[in-house]
Coordinates of C-alpha atoms and ligand atoms in Angstrom, one line a residue:
X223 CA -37.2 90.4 50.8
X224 CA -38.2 90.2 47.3
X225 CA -35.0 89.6 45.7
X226 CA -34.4 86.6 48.8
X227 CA -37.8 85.2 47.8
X228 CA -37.3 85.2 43.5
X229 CA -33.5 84.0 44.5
X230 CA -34.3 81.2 46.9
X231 CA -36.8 80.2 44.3
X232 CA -34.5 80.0 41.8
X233 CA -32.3 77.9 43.5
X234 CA -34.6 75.3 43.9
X235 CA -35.8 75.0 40.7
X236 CA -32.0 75.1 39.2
X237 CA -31.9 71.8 40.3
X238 CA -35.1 70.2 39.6
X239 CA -35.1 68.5 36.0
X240 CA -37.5 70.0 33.3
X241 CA -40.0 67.0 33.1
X242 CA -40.5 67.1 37.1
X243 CA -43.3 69.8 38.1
X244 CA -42.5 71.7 41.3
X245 CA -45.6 72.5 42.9
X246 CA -44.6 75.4 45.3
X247 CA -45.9 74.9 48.8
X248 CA -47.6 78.1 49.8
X249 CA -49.3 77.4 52.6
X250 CA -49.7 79.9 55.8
X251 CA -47.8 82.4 53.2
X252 CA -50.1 85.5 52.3
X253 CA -51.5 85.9 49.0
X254 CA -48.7 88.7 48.6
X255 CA -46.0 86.5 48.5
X256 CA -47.4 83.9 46.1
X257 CA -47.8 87.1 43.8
X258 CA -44.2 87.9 44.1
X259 CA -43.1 84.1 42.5
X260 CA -46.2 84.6 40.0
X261 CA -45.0 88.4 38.8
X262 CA -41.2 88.4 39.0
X263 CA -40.6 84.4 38.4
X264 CA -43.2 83.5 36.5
X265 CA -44.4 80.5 38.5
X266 CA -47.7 79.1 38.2
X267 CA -47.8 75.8 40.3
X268 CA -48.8 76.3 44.1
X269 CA -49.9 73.6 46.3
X270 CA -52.3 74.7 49.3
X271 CA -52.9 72.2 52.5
X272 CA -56.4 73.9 53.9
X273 CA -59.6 74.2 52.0
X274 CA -60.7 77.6 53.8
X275 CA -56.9 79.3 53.0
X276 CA -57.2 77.8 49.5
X277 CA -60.6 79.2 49.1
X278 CA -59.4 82.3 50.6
X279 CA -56.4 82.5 48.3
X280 CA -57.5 81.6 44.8
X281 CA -60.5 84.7 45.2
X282 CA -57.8 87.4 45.7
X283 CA -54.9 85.6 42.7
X284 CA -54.6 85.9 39.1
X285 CA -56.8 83.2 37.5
X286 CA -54.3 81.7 35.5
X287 CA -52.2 80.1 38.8
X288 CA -52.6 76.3 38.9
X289 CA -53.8 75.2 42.5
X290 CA -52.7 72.3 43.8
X291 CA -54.2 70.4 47.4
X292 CA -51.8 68.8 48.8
X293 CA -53.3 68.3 52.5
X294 CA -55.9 66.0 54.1
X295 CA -59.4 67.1 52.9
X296 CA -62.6 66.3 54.8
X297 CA -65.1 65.1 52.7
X298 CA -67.5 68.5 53.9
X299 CA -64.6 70.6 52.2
X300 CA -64.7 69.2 49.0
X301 CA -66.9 71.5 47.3
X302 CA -65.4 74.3 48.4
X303 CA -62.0 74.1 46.5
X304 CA -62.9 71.6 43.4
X305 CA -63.9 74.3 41.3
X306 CA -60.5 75.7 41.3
X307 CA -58.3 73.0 42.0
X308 CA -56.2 71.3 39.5
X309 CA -54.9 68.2 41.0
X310 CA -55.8 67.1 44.7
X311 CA -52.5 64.9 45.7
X312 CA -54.3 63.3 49.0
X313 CA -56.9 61.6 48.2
X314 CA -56.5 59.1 51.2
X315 CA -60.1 57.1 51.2
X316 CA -62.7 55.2 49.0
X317 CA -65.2 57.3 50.7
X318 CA -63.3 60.7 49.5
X319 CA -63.0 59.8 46.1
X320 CA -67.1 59.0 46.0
X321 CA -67.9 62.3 47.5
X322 CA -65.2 64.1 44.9
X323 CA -66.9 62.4 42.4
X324 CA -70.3 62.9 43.3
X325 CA -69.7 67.2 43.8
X326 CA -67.6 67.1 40.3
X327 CA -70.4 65.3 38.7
X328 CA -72.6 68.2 40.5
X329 CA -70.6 70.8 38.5
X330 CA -69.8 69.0 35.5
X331 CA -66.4 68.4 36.0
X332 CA -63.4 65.9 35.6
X333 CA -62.0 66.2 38.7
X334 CA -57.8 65.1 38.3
X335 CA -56.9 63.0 41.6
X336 CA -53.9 61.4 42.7
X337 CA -54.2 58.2 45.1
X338 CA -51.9 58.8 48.5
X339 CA -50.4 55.9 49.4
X340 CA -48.9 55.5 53.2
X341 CA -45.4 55.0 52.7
X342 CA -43.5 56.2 56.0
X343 CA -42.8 54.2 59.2
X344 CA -44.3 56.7 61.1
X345 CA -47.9 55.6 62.0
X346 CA -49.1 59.0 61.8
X347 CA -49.5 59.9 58.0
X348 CA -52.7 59.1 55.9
X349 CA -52.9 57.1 52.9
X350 CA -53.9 53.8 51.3
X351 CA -52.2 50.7 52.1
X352 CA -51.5 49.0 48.5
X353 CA -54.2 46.6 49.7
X354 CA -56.7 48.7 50.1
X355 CA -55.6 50.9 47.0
X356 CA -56.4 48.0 44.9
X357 CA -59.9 46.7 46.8
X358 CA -61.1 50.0 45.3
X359 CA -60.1 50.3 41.9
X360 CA -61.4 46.5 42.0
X361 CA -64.9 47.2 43.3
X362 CA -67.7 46.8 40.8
X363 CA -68.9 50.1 41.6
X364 CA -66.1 52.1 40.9
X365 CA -66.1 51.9 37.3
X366 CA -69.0 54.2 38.2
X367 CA -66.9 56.9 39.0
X368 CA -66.4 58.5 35.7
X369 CA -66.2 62.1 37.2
X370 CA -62.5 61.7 38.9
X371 CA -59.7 60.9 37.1
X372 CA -57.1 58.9 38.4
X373 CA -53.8 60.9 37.6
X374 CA -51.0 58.7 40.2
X375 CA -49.5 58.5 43.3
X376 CA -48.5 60.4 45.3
X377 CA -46.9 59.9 49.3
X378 CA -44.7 61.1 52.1
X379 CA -41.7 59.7 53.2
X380 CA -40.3 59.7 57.0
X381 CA -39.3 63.1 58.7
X382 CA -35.7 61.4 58.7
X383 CA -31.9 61.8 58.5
X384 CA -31.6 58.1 57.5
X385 CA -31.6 58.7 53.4
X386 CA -31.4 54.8 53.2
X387 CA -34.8 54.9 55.0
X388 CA -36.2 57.9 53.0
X389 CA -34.7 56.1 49.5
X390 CA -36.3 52.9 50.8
X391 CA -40.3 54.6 51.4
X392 CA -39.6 56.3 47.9
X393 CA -38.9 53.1 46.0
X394 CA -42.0 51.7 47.1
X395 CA -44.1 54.4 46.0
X396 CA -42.8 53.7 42.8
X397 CA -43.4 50.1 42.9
X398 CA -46.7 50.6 43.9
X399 CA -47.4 53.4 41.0
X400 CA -45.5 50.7 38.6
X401 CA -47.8 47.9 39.7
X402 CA -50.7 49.7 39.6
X403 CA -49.7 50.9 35.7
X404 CA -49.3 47.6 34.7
X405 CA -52.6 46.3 36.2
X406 CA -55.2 48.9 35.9
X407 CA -54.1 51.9 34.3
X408 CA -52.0 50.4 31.3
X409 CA -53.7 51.9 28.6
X410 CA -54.4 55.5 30.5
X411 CA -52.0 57.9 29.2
X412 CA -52.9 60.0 32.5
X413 CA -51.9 57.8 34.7
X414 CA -48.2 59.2 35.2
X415 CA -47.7 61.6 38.1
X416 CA -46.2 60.1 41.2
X417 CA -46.0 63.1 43.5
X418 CA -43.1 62.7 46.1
X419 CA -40.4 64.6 47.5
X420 CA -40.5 67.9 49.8
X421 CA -38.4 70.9 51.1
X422 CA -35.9 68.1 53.0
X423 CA -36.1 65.2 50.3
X424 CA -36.7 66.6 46.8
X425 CA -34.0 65.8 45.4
X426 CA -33.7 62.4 46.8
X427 CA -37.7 61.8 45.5
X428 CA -35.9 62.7 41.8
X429 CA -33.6 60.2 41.9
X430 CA -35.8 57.4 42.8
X431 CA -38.6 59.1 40.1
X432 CA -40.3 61.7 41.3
X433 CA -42.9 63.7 38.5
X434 CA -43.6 66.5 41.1
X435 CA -42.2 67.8 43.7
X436 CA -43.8 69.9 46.4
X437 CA -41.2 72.2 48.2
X438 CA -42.7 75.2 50.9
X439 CA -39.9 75.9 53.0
X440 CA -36.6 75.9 50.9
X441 CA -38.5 77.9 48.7
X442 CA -40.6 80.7 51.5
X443 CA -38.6 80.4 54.2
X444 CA -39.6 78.5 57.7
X445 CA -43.3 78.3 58.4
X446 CA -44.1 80.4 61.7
Ligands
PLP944 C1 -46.2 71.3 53.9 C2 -46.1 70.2 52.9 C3 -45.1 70.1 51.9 C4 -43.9 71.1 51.9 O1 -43.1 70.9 53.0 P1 -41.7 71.6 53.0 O2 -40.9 70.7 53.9 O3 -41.9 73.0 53.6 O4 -41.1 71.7 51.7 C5 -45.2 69.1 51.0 N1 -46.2 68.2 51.0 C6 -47.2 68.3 51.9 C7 -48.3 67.2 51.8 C8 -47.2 69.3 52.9 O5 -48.2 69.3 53.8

């Protein structure tokens, strides 16, 4: 099971260039297995989708791991995982980032943030439109927001076969992260992460400039 686990891993990570992160996708995995990659592969990236199994998680794991949210938060579960959480990858509203800010202002913290942009045909994922992406950073009071810190982009493309559709969704995350560089972040060296590409896509996300990566499956095996 073990040797499956650290073998799959490797795998994965074989092809995935050194200046892209991979952000292993624990979720519904028990703590046990996460320690497995951490011990006998040295990994130290995870990315969690639910505040409670997050929470749950982190209490029980070696301090050291770097936790990543990668699923929709509710604004009433923000201050349970922002005191451990590197990097939360879906921050889909104006009114999430104010209540991010507001709790890491509460416990002194910079709290990192990517924007999640909706990219996919499908009507069902969350995210910004680049419209409304933009009416925030443009509002005069979020300049007051000096406890997040806007780190990039991230977005999901289309649960789909069509790679022209998939390469299409990707390339306009990048746009947007490019425009968005060039118009607000430009002299923000921390503005550079555009978070794309899973289990089914990675390496596709890579070619069309992917930063991090965020693969569960190919790495843990099917979720039940
Ligand atoms: C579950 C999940 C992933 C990983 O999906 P796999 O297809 O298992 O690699 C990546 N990103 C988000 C936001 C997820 O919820």
């Amino acid at each position: 099971m073990r040797m499956e686990l650290i073998a799959k891993y490797q795998e994965v990570k074989r092809t995935i260039p050194g200046n892209v992160k991979l952000v292993a996708v624990s979720k519904f995995k028990r703590a046990e297995t996460i320690l497995e990659l951490y011990e006998h592969a040295g990994h130290r990236f995870f990315g969690e989708s639910r505040a409670q199994e997050l929470f749950a998680k982190q209490q029980v794991l070696p301090g050291d791991i770097e936790w990543h949210f990668i699923g929709h938060l509710q604004t009433n579960k923000v201050k349970l995982v922002l005191p451990f959480t590197s990097l939360i990858h879906s921050v889909d509203s104006y009114k999430l980032v104010k209540e991010i800010n507001k709790e890491a202002s509460r416990i002194d913290k910079v709290a990192g943030i990517l924007l999640q942009f909706h990219i996919a045909s499908e009507e069902t994922k969350f995210g910004f439109s680049l419209e409304e992406g933009i009416k925030m950073l443009e509002d005069h009071e979020f300049s007051n927001l000096t406890h997040v810190k806007i780190r990039g982009v991230m977005g999901m493309a289309s649960l789909s076969n069509n790679i022209a559709l998939v390469r299409k969704e990707f390339k306009s995350l990048k746009a947007i992260f490019e425009k968005l560089h060039a118009d607000y972040f430009m002299m923000d060296d921390s503005f550079k992460e555009i978070s794309m590409g899973m289990s089914g896509d990675y390496n596709l996300a890579i070619e069309e400039g992917s930063t991090m990566v965020r693969v569960g499956s190919s790495i843990f095996g099917e979720r039940s």
